Backbone as a ProteinNet text record, in pm:
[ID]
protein_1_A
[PRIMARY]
XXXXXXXXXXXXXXXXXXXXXXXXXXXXXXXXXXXXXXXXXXXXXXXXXXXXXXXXXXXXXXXXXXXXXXXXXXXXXXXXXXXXXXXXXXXXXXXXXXXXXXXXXXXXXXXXXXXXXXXXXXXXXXXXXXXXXXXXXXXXXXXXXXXXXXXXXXXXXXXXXXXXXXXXXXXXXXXXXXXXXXXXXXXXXXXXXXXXXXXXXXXXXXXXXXX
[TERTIARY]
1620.2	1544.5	1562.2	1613	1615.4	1478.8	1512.4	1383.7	1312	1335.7	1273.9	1098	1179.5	1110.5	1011.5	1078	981	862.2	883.1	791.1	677.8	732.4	647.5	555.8	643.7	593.7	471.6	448.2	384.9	220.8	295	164.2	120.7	170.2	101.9	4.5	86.8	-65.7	-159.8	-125.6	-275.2	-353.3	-280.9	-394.9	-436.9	-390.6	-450.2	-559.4	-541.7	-650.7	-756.5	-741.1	-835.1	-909.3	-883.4	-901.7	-988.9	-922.7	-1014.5	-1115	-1147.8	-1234	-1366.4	-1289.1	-1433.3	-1463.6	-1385.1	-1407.9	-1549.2	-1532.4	-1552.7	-1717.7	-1672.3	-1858.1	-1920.4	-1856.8	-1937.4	-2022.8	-1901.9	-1934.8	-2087.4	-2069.6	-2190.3	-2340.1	-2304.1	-2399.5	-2447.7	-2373.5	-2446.4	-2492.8	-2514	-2529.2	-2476.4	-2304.9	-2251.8	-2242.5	-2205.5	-2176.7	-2024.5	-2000.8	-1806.9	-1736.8	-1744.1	-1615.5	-1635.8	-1756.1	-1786.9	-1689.8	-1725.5	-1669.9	-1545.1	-1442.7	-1295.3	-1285.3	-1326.8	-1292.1	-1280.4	-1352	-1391.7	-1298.1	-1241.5	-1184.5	-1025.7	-994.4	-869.8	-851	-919	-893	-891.3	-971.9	-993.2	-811.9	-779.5	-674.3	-546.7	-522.1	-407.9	-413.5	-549.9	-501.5	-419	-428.7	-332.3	-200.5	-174	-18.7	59.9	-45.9	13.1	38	-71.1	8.1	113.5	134.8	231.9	347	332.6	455.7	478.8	398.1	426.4	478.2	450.3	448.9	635	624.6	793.3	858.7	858.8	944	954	885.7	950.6	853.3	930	934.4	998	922.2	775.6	707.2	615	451.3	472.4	401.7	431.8	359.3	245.3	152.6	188.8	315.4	380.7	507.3	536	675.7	620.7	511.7	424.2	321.3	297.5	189.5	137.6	155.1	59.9	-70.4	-13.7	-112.6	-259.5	-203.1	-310.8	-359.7	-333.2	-351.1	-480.4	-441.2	-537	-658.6	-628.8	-758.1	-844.9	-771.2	-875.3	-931.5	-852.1	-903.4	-1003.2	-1018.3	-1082.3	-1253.6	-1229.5	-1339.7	-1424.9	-1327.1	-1391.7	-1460.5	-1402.2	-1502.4	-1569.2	-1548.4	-1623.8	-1787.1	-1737.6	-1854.9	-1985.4	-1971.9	-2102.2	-2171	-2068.2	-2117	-2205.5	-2134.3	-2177.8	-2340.4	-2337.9	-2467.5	-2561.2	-2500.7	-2605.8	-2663.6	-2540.9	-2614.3	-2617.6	-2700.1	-2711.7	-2746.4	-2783	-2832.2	-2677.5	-2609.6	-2483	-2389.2	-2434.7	-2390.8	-2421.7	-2387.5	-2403.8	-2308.8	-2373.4	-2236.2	-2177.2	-2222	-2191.9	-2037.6	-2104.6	-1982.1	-1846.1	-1858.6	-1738.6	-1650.5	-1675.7	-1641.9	-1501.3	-1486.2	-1375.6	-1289.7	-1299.8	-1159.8	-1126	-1262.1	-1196.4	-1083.5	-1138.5	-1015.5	-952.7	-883.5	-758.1	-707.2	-767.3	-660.7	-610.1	-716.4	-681.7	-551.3	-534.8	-422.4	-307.8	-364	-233.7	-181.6	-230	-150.4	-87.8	-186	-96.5	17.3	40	206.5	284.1	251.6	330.4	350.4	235.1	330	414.7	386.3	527.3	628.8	625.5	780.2	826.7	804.5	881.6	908.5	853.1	817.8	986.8	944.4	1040.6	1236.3	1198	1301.7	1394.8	1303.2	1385.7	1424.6	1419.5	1444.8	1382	1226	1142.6	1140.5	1097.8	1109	989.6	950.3	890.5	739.3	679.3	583.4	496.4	589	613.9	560.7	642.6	632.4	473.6	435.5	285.2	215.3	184	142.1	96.3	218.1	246.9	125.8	134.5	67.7	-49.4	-86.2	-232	-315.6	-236.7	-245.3	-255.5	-207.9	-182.1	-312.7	-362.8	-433.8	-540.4	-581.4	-717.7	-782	-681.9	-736.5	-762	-746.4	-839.4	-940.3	-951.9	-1125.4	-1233.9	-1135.5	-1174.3	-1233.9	-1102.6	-1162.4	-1254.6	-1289.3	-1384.2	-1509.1	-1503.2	-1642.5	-1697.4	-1588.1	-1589	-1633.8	-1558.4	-1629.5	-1783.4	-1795.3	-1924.5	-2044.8	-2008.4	-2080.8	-2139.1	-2047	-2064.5	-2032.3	-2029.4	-1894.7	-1852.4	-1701.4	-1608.3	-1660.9	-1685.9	-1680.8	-1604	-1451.6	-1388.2	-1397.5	-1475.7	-1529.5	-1668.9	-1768.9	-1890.2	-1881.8	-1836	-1843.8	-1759.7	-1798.1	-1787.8	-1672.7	-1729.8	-1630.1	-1469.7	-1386.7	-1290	-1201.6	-1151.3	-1082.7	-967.1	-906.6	-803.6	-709.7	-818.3	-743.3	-641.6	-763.7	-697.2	-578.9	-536	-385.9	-304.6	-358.6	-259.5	-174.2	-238.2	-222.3	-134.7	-192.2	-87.7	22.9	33.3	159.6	267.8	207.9	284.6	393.5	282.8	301.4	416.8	378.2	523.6	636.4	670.6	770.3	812.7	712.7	771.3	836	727.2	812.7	996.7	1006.8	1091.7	1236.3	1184.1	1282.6	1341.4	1277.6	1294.6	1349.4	1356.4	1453.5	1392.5	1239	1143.8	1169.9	1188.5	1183.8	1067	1107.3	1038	847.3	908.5	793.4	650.7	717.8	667.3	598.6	661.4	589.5	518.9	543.7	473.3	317.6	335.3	172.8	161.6	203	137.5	70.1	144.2	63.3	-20.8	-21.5	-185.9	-310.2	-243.9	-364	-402.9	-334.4	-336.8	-503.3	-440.2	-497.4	-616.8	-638.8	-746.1	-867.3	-816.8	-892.2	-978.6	-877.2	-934.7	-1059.1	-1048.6	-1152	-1257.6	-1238	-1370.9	-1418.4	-1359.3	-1402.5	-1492.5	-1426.9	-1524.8	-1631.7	-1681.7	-1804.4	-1885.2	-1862.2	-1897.8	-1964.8	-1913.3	-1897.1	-1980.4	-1951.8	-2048.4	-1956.9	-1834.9	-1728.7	-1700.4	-1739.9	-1722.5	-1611.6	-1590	-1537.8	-1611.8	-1602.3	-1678.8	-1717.1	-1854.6	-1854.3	-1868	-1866	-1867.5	-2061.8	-2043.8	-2206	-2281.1	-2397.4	-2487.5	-2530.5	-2556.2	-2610.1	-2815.1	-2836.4	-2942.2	-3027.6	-2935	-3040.9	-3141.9
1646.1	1519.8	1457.2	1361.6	1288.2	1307.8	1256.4	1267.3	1202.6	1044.8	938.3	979.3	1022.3	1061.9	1208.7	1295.7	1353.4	1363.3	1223.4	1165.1	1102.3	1046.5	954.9	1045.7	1152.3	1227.2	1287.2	1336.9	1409.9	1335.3	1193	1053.1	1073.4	1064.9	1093.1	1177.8	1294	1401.2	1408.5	1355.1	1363.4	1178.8	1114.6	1029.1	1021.7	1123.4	1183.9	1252.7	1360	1402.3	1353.7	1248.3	1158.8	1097	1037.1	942.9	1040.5	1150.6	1219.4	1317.9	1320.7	1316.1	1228.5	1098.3	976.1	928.4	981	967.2	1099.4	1231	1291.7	1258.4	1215.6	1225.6	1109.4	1001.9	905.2	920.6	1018.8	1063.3	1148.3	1246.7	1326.2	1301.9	1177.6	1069.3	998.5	957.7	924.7	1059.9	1156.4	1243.8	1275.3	1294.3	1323.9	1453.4	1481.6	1596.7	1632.9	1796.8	1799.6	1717.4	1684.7	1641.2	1464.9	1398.4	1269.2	1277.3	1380.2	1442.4	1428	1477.5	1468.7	1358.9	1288.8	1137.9	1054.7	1037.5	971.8	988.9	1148.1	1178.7	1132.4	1148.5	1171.8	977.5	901.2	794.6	709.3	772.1	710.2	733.4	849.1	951.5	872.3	829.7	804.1	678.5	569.3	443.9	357	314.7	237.4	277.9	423.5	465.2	450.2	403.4	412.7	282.1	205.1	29.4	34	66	102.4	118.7	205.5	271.7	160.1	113.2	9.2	-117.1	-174.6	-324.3	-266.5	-161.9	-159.5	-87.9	-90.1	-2.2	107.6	256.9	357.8	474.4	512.2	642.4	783.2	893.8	912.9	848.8	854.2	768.6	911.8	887.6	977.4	1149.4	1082.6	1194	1279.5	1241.8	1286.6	1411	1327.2	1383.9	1515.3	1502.9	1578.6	1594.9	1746.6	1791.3	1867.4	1906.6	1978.9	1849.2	1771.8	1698.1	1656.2	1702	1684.2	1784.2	1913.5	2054.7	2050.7	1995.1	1967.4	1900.5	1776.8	1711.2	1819.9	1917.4	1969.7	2081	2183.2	2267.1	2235.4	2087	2051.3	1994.7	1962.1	1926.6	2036.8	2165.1	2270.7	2380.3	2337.3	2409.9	2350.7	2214.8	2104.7	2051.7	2023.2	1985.3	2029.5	2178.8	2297.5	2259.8	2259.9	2301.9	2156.7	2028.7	1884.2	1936.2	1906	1925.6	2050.8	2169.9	2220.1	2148.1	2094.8	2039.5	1875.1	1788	1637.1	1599.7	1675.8	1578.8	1525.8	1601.8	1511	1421.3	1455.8	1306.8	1193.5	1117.3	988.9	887.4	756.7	629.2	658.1	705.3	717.7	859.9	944.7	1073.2	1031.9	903.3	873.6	763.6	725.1	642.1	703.4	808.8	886.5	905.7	973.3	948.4	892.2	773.9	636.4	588.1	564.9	471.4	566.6	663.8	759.8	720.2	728.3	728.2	534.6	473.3	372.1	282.4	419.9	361.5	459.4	558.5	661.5	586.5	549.2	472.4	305.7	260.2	157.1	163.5	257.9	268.9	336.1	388.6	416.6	312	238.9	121.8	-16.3	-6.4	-120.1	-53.5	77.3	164.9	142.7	211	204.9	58.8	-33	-132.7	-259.4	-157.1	-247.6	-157	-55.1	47	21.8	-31.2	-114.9	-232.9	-308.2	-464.9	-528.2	-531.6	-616.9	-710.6	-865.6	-983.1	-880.4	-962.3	-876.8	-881.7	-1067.9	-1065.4	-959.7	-951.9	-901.6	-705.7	-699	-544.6	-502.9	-637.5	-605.8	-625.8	-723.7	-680.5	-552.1	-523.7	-366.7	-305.8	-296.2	-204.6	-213.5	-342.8	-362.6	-324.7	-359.3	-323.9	-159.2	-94.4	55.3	127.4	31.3	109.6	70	-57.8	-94.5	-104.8	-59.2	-37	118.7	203.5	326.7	302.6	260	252.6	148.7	25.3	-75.4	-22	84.6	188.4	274.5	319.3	415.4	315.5	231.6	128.2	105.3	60.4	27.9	126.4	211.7	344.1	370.8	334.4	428.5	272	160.1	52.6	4.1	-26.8	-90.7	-213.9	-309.5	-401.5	-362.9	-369.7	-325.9	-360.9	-258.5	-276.1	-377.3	-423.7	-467.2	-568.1	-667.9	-750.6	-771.6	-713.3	-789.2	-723.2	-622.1	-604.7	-690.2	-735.2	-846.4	-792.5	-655.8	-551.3	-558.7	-571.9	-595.8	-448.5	-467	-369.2	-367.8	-453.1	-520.5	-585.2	-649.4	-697.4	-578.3	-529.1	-445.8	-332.3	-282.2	-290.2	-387.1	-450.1	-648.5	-638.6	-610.3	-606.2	-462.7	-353.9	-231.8	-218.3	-310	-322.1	-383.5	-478.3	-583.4	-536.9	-404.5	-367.9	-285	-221.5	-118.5	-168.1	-311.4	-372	-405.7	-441.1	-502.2	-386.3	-254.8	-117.3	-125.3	-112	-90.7	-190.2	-254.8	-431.1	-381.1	-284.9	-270.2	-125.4	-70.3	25.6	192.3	146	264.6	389.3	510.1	592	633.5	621.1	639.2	715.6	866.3	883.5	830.6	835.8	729.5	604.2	543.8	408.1	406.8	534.7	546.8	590.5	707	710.5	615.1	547.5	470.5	324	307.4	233.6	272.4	409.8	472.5	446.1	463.6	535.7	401.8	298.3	149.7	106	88.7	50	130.7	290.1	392.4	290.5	357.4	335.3	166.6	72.3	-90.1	-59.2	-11.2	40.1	59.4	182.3	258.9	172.6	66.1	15.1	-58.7	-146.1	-226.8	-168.9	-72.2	-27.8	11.2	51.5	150.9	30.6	-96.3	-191.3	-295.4	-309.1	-399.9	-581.2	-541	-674.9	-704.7	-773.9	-891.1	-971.1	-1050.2	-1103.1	-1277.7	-1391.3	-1492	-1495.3	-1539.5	-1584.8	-1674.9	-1681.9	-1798.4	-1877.5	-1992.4	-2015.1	-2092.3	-1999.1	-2006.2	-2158.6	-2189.3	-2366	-2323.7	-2391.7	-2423.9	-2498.8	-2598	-2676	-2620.8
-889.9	-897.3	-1035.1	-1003.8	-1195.5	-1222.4	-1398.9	-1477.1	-1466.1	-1440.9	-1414.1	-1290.5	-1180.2	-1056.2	-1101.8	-1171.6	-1213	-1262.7	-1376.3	-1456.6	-1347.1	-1261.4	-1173.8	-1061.3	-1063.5	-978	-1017.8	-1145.4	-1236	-1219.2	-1258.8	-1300.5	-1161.8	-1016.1	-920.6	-894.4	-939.4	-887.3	-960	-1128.2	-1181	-1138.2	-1090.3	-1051.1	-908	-846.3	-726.6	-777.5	-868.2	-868.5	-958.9	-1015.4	-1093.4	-961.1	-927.9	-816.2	-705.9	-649.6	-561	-631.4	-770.6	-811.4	-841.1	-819.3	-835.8	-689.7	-614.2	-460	-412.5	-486.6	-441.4	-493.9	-627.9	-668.7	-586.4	-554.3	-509.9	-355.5	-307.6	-177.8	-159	-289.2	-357.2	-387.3	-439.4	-499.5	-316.8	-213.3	-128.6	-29.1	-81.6	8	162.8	153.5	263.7	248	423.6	410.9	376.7	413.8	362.5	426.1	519.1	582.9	537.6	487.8	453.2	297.3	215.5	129.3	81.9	222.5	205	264.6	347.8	395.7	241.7	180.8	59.8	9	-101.9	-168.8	-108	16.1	89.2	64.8	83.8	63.9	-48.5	-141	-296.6	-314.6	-339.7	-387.6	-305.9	-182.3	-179.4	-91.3	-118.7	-49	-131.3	-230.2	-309.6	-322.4	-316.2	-354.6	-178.8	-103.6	38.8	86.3	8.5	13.1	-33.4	-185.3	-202.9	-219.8	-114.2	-20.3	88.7	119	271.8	215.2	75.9	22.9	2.2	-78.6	-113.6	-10	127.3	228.4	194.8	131.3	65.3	189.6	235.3	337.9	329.4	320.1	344.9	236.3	290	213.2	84.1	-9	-123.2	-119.9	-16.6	2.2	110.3	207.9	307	241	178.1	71.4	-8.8	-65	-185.9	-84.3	14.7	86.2	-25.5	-119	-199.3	-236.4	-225.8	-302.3	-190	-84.5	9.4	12.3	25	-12	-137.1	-233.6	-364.3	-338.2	-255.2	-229.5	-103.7	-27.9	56.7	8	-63.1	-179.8	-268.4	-337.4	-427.3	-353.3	-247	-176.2	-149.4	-93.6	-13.9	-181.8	-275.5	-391.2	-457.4	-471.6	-563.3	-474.6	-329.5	-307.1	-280.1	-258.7	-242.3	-448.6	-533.1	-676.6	-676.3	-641.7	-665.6	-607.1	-492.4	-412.7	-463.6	-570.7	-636.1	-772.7	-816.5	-909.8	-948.2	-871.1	-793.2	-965.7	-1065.9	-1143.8	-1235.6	-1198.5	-1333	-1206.7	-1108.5	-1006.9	-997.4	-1079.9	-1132.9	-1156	-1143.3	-1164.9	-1276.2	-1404.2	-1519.3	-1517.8	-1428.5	-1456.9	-1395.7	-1299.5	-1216.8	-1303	-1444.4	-1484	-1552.2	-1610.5	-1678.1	-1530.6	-1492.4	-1312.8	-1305.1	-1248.8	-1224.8	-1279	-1434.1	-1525.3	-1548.1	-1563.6	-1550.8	-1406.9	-1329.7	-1158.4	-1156.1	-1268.5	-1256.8	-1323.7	-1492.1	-1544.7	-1482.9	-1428.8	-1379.8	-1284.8	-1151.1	-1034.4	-1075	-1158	-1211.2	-1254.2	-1348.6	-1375.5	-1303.9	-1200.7	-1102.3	-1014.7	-951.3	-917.6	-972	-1079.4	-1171.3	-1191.5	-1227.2	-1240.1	-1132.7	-997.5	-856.6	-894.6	-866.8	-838.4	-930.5	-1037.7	-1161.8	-1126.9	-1077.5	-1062.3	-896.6	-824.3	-707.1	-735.9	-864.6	-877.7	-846.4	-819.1	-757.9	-915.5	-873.8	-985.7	-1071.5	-1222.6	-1307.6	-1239	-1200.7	-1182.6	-1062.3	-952	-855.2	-870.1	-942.4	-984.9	-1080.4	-1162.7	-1198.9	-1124.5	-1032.8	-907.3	-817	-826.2	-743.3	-818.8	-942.5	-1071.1	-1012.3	-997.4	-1017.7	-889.3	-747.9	-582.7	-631	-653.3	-646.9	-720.2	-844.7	-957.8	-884.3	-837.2	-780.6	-660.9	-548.5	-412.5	-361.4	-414.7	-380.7	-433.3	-542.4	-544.1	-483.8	-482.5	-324.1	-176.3	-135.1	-0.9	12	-148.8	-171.2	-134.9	-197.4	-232.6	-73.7	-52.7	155.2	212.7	215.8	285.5	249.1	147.5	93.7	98.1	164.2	242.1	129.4	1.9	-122.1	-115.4	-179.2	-241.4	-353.5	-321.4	-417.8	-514.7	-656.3	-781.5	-889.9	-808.8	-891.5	-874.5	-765.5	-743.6	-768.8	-794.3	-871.9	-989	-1031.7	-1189.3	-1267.1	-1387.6	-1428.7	-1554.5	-1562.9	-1688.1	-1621.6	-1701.7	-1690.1	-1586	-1488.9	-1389.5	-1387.1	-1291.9	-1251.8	-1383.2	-1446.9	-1602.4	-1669.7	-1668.4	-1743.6	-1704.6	-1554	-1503	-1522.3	-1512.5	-1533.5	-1660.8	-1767	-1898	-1926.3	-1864	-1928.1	-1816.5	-1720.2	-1627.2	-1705.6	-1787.5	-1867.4	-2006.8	-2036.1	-2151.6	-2127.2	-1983.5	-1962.1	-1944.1	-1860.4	-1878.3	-2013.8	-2120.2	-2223.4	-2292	-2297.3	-2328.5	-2312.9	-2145.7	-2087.4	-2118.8	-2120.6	-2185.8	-2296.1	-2406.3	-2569.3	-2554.4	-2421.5	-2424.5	-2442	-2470	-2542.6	-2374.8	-2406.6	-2367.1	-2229.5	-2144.2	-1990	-2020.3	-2118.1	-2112.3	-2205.6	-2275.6	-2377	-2344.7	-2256.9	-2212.9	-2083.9	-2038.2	-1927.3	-1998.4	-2057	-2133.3	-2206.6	-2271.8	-2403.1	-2248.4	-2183.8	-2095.5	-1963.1	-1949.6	-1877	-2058.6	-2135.4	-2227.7	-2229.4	-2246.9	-2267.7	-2191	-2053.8	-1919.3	-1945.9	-1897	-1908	-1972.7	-2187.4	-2272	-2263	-2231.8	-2212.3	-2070.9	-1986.5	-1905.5	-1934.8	-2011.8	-2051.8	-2204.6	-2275.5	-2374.4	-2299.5	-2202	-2161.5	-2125.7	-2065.3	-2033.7	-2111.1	-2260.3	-2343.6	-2442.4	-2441.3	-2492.2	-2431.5	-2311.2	-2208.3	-2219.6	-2250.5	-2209	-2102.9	-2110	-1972.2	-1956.2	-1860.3	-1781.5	-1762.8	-1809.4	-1738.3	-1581.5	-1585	-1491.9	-1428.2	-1248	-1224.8	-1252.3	-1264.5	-1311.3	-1210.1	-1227.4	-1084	-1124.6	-951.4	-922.3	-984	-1057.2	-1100.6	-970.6	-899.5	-846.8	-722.7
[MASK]
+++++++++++++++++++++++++++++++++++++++++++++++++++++++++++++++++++++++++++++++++++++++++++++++++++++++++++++++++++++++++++++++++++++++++++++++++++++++++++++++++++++++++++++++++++++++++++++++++++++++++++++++++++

């Protein structure tokens, strides 16, 4: 397997398991049972990398190709969720925020790499970034009979894939080294995440009718 694919491969499973980690607590947090559990996690973890897969024609789906990684999410359910449900008090919006933005800058740069690595136009390929980094946690939200987060939170989400999608192309343009720009733009994306929250940056909004 080239190095390239390795690299990508790598960024997959840890934002699988970022991701079916903030699936799993949220699931926790609404008090499901196991199998509500792995529904959650199984979909946080690999709905975006399965658009994906469908937006760029690429068969098998990634999670088809890589069965360990489904293996991980059912392993991780079947020991994580007995411990969650003993201990409900660190199950909180607050503990799901570190996953989140890791699965969020991890799948982002996995989808602008594929994305930039089939020749898709540039805009095209940040796109990809941003579809990939921000719809597992869209399905999570759905499932769990929310509205999506990345739609009423006002803290920057989506932006902020937008921006470290950008950065990896510009990386990539200047020739900087695969792995290199692959982390320097998860840490990018991640860290702008969790600033905003830590921070309480916003986003404008739209402004309510007075009358």
């Amino acid at each position: 397997m080239p190095r390239f694919q390795l690299l990508v491969s790598a960024i997959e499973f840890a934002a699988t398991l970022a991701f079916a980690v903030s699936g799993l607590i949220e699931a926790a947090r609404r008090r499901m049972d196991v199998v509500g559990v792995f529904a959650v996690a199984f979909i946080t973890a690999f709905g975006g990398g399965t658009v994906r897969d469908v937006l760029l024609d690429r068969r098998p789906f990634f999670w088809v190709e890589h069965q360990g990684y489904v293996w991980l999410v059912f392993v991780l359910t079947l020991v994580a969720a007995p411990w969650l449900h003993k201990h409900r008090e660190i199950v909180t919006e607050r503990a799901m925020l570190i996953p989140d933005a890791l699965g969020l800058g991890l799948f982002s740069v996995t989808g602008v790499s594929l994305a930039h690595q089939m020749g898709m136009p540039l805009f095209v390929s940040v796109m990809m970034g941003v579809v990939t980094g921000v719809l597992g946690g869209v399905m999570r939200d759905v499932i769990c009979n929310e509205v999506p987060n990345v739609f009423h939170d006002h803290r920057p989400y989506a932006l902020c894939a937008f921006v470290g999608a950008w950065l990896y192309l510009g990386m990539d343009a200047l020739a900087v080294t695969p792995l290199l720009s692959l982390a320097v733009s998860v840490a990018l994306i991640a860290g702008l995440r969790l600033l905003a929250v830590m921070t309480g940056w916003s986003v404008p909004r739209w402004p309510r009718d007075e009358s």
